CSV table of C-alpha atoms in Angstrom, one decimal:
chain,number,residue,atom,x,y,z
A,72,MET,CA,-136.6,37.3,-41.1
A,73,THR,CA,-135.5,40.4,-39.2
A,74,HIS,CA,-131.8,40.9,-38.9
A,75,ARG,CA,-131.0,41.7,-35.3
A,76,SER,CA,-128.5,44.4,-34.3
A,77,TYR,CA,-126.7,45.2,-31.1
A,78,ASP,CA,-127.1,48.9,-31.8
A,79,ASP,CA,-123.6,49.5,-30.4
A,80,ALA,CA,-120.9,51.5,-32.1
A,81,CYS,CA,-118.1,49.2,-30.7
A,82,GLY,CA,-116.2,47.5,-33.5
A,83,ALA,CA,-116.7,44.1,-31.9
A,84,ALA,CA,-120.5,44.7,-31.8
A,85,LEU,CA,-120.5,45.9,-35.4
A,86,ALA,CA,-118.6,42.8,-36.4
A,87,MET,CA,-121.1,40.6,-34.6
A,88,ASP,CA,-123.9,42.4,-36.3
A,89,ALA,CA,-122.3,41.2,-39.6
A,90,ILE,CA,-121.2,37.7,-38.7
A,91,GLY,CA,-122.8,36.9,-35.3
A,92,GLU,CA,-126.0,35.2,-36.5
A,93,ARG,CA,-126.3,31.4,-36.1
A,94,TRP,CA,-124.3,29.5,-38.8
A,95,ALA,CA,-122.8,32.7,-40.3
A,96,LEU,CA,-119.2,32.0,-39.2
A,97,LEU,CA,-119.5,28.4,-40.1
A,98,VAL,CA,-120.5,29.4,-43.6
A,99,VAL,CA,-117.3,31.4,-43.7
A,100,ARG,CA,-115.4,28.4,-42.4
A,101,GLU,CA,-116.8,26.2,-45.3
A,102,LEU,CA,-115.6,28.8,-47.8
A,103,ILE,CA,-112.0,29.3,-46.5
A,104,PHE,CA,-110.5,26.9,-48.9
A,105,GLY,CA,-112.4,28.0,-52.0
A,106,PRO,CA,-115.8,28.6,-53.5
A,107,LYS,CA,-118.7,26.1,-53.1
A,108,ARG,CA,-122.1,25.6,-54.6
A,109,PHE,CA,-125.2,25.8,-52.3
A,110,GLY,CA,-125.5,22.0,-52.2
A,111,ASP,CA,-121.9,21.6,-51.1
A,112,LEU,CA,-122.5,24.2,-48.3
A,113,ARG,CA,-125.4,22.1,-47.2
A,114,THR,CA,-123.3,19.0,-47.2
A,115,GLY,CA,-120.8,20.7,-44.9
A,116,LEU,CA,-123.5,22.2,-42.7
A,117,PRO,CA,-126.1,19.4,-42.6
A,118,LYS,CA,-127.9,20.8,-39.5
A,119,ALA,CA,-128.6,24.1,-41.1
A,120,SER,CA,-131.9,24.2,-42.9
A,121,GLN,CA,-132.1,25.4,-46.5
A,122,ASN,CA,-134.0,28.5,-45.5
A,123,VAL,CA,-131.6,29.5,-42.8
A,124,LEU,CA,-128.6,28.9,-44.9
A,125,SER,CA,-130.1,31.0,-47.7
A,126,GLN,CA,-130.7,33.8,-45.2
A,127,ARG,CA,-127.2,33.7,-43.9
A,128,LEU,CA,-125.7,33.8,-47.4
A,129,LYS,CA,-127.9,36.8,-48.2
A,130,GLU,CA,-126.8,38.6,-45.1
A,131,LEU,CA,-123.1,37.8,-45.6
A,132,GLU,CA,-123.4,39.1,-49.2
A,133,GLU,CA,-124.9,42.3,-47.9
A,134,SER,CA,-122.1,42.6,-45.4
A,135,GLY,CA,-119.4,42.2,-48.1
A,136,VAL,CA,-118.2,38.9,-46.7
A,137,VAL,CA,-119.4,36.6,-49.4
A,138,GLN,CA,-120.0,37.0,-53.1
A,139,ARG,CA,-121.7,34.9,-55.8
A,140,VAL,CA,-119.5,33.5,-58.6
A,141,GLU,CA,-119.9,31.2,-61.6
A,142,LEU,CA,-117.9,28.0,-61.7
A,143,GLY,CA,-117.0,26.2,-64.9
A,144,PRO,CA,-116.2,25.0,-67.4
A,145,PRO,CA,-117.3,22.5,-68.5
A,146,ALA,CA,-120.6,23.1,-66.8
A,147,SER,CA,-121.5,26.5,-65.4
A,148,ALA,CA,-122.7,26.5,-61.8
A,149,HIS,CA,-123.7,29.2,-59.3
A,150,ALA,CA,-121.4,29.2,-56.3
A,151,TYR,CA,-120.4,31.4,-53.3
A,152,GLN,CA,-116.9,32.5,-52.4
A,153,LEU,CA,-115.3,34.7,-49.7
A,154,THR,CA,-114.4,38.3,-50.6
A,155,GLU,CA,-111.1,39.7,-49.5
A,156,ARG,CA,-112.9,41.0,-46.5
A,157,GLY,CA,-114.3,37.6,-45.9
A,158,HIS,CA,-110.8,36.0,-46.0
A,159,GLN,CA,-109.7,38.4,-43.3
A,160,LEU,CA,-111.8,36.3,-40.9
A,161,GLU,CA,-109.6,33.3,-41.2
A,162,PRO,CA,-107.4,34.3,-38.2
A,163,VAL,CA,-110.5,34.7,-36.2
A,164,LEU,CA,-111.7,31.2,-37.1
A,165,LEU,CA,-108.3,29.7,-36.4
A,166,ALA,CA,-108.3,31.4,-32.9
A,167,LEU,CA,-111.8,30.1,-32.2
A,168,SER,CA,-110.9,26.6,-33.4
A,169,ARG,CA,-107.8,26.6,-31.2
A,170,TRP,CA,-109.8,27.9,-28.2
A,171,GLY,CA,-112.7,25.5,-28.8
A,172,ALA,CA,-110.6,22.4,-29.2
A,173,ARG,CA,-110.2,22.3,-25.4
A,174,ILE,CA,-114.0,21.9,-25.1
A,175,PRO,CA,-115.2,18.2,-25.1
A,176,ALA,CA,-117.5,17.5,-28.0
A,177,SER,CA,-120.3,15.0,-27.9
A,178,PRO,CA,-119.2,11.6,-29.2
A,179,ASP,CA,-121.8,11.7,-32.0
A,180,THR,CA,-120.9,15.2,-33.1
A,181,GLY,CA,-119.6,15.3,-36.7
A,182,MET,CA,-117.0,17.5,-38.4
A,183,SER,CA,-117.0,18.6,-42.0
A,184,THR,CA,-114.0,18.1,-44.2
A,185,ASP,CA,-113.2,21.8,-44.4
A,186,ALA,CA,-113.5,22.1,-40.6
A,187,PHE,CA,-110.9,19.4,-40.2
A,188,MET,CA,-108.6,21.1,-42.6
A,189,LEU,CA,-109.0,24.3,-40.7
A,190,LEU,CA,-108.3,22.4,-37.5
A,191,LEU,CA,-104.9,21.3,-38.9
A,192,LYS,CA,-104.0,24.9,-39.4
A,193,ALA,CA,-105.2,25.8,-35.9
A,194,LEU,CA,-103.4,22.9,-34.0
A,195,TYR,CA,-100.1,22.8,-35.8
A,196,PHE,CA,-97.5,22.8,-33.0
A,197,PRO,CA,-94.4,20.9,-34.1
A,198,PRO,CA,-91.9,19.9,-31.3
A,199,ALA,CA,-89.3,22.7,-30.8
A,200,ASP,CA,-86.4,20.3,-31.6
A,201,ALA,CA,-88.1,19.0,-34.8
A,202,THR,CA,-87.7,20.6,-38.2
A,203,PRO,CA,-90.1,18.6,-40.5
A,204,THR,CA,-90.8,19.5,-44.1
A,205,ILE,CA,-93.5,17.2,-45.2
A,206,ALA,CA,-96.2,17.4,-47.9
A,207,ILE,CA,-99.2,15.1,-47.6
A,208,ARG,CA,-102.2,14.7,-49.9
A,209,LEU,CA,-105.4,14.0,-47.9
A,210,LEU,CA,-108.3,12.5,-49.8
A,211,VAL,CA,-111.7,12.6,-48.1
A,212,GLY,CA,-114.6,11.4,-50.2
A,213,THR,CA,-114.4,13.3,-53.5
A,214,ASP,CA,-112.3,16.1,-51.9
A,215,SER,CA,-108.6,16.5,-52.2
A,216,PHE,CA,-106.3,18.7,-50.0
A,217,ASP,CA,-102.6,19.1,-49.9
A,218,ALA,CA,-101.1,20.0,-46.5
A,219,ARG,CA,-97.5,21.2,-46.5
A,220,VAL,CA,-95.7,21.6,-43.1
A,221,ARG,CA,-92.4,23.4,-42.5
A,222,PRO,CA,-90.7,24.2,-39.1
A,223,GLY,CA,-92.8,27.3,-38.5
A,224,SER,CA,-95.7,27.1,-40.8
A,225,ILE,CA,-98.4,25.0,-42.4
A,226,ASP,CA,-100.2,25.5,-45.7
A,227,VAL,CA,-103.4,23.7,-46.6
A,228,ARG,CA,-105.0,24.0,-50.1
A,229,ARG,CA,-107.9,22.3,-51.8
A,230,SER,CA,-107.3,20.4,-55.1
A,231,ALA,CA,-103.5,21.1,-55.2
A,232,THR,CA,-101.5,19.3,-57.8
A,233,GLY,CA,-97.9,19.5,-56.7
A,234,ASP,CA,-95.6,16.6,-55.7
A,235,VAL,CA,-96.3,15.2,-52.2
A,236,ASP,CA,-94.4,12.7,-50.0
A,237,ALA,CA,-97.5,10.6,-49.2
A,238,THR,CA,-101.2,10.2,-49.8
A,239,VAL,CA,-103.8,9.2,-47.2
A,240,ARG,CA,-107.4,8.4,-48.1
A,241,ALA,CA,-109.7,8.3,-45.1
A,242,PRO,CA,-112.9,9.8,-43.7
A,243,VAL,CA,-112.6,12.7,-41.2
A,244,PRO,CA,-113.2,10.6,-38.0
A,245,VAL,CA,-110.3,8.3,-39.0
A,246,LEU,CA,-108.0,11.3,-39.6
A,247,LEU,CA,-109.0,12.7,-36.2
A,248,GLY,CA,-108.1,9.4,-34.7
A,249,LEU,CA,-104.6,9.5,-36.2
A,250,ILE,CA,-104.0,12.8,-34.3
A,251,PHE,CA,-105.9,12.3,-31.1
A,252,SER,CA,-105.7,8.6,-30.4
A,253,ASP,CA,-103.1,5.8,-30.6
A,254,ALA,CA,-104.3,4.9,-34.1
A,255,THR,CA,-101.6,4.6,-36.7
A,256,LEU,CA,-101.6,4.4,-40.5
A,257,ALA,CA,-100.7,0.7,-40.2
A,258,SER,CA,-103.5,-0.1,-37.9
A,259,GLY,CA,-106.0,1.8,-40.0
A,260,ALA,CA,-104.9,0.1,-43.2
A,261,THR,CA,-105.2,-3.3,-41.4
A,262,ALA,CA,-108.7,-2.4,-40.3
A,263,GLY,CA,-109.6,-1.3,-43.8
A,264,VAL,CA,-110.6,2.3,-42.7
A,265,LEU,CA,-107.8,4.1,-44.7
A,266,GLU,CA,-105.5,3.8,-47.6
A,267,ALA,CA,-102.0,5.2,-47.6
A,268,GLY,CA,-99.2,5.3,-50.1
A,269,GLY,CA,-95.8,6.9,-50.6
A,270,ASP,CA,-93.5,7.7,-47.7
A,271,LEU,CA,-95.5,6.2,-44.8
A,272,ALA,CA,-93.0,7.2,-42.2
A,273,ALA,CA,-93.3,10.9,-43.2
A,274,ALA,CA,-97.1,10.5,-43.3
A,275,GLN,CA,-97.1,9.0,-39.8
A,276,GLN,CA,-94.8,11.8,-38.5
A,277,PHE,CA,-97.2,14.4,-40.1
A,278,PHE,CA,-100.0,13.3,-37.7
A,279,THR,CA,-97.8,13.8,-34.7
A,280,LEU,CA,-97.4,17.6,-35.3
A,281,PHE,CA,-100.7,18.6,-34.0
A,282,ARG,CA,-101.9,19.1,-30.4
A,283,VAL,CA,-104.5,21.0,-28.4
A,284,PRO,CA,-102.9,23.8,-26.5
A,285,GLU,CA,-102.9,23.4,-22.8
A,286,THR,CA,-103.7,27.1,-22.1
């Protein structure tokens, strides 16, 4: 496969040469919260073929955005992680996520767990008169993330182990509903689509701190 170039010395064009191919930025998105094995990347990007994903990873390695690592113990496994240069793309992804949140998505369009966690960082807009400090553990399938919000910041980490105010276990569509619909933790628990424990009032408040910007 021939890697295409804009043949333009502009910094934006050079950046797009490195990360502008289809799926490239989404590979970066899937690695924002830590290294992943190839199979885990395929789970997060199910519409990307194995060959295309392999090609994007190769190109991102050559561009210094991604590097191979060994995970373990107990079992050693090949994985990919972002380099320091790769992590510098996080603000770009957050800006794109924020901008794209205003574009209607098809009802049957899915969202990976890592994409949802990035969306939390992109759409954190607490009310000006509120000063919440809340720590929530979000369990999605076999994945675990801790989200800690403060008046002016949000921190999201995979597999964190600190104390939290509440725990919520639910698939991504249900978590999206807690933000963008009138669904509540109570209604979700009654419907059997989520499990929640701890300070449920704090957890419910957590999901009110996100919104799509109007402009």
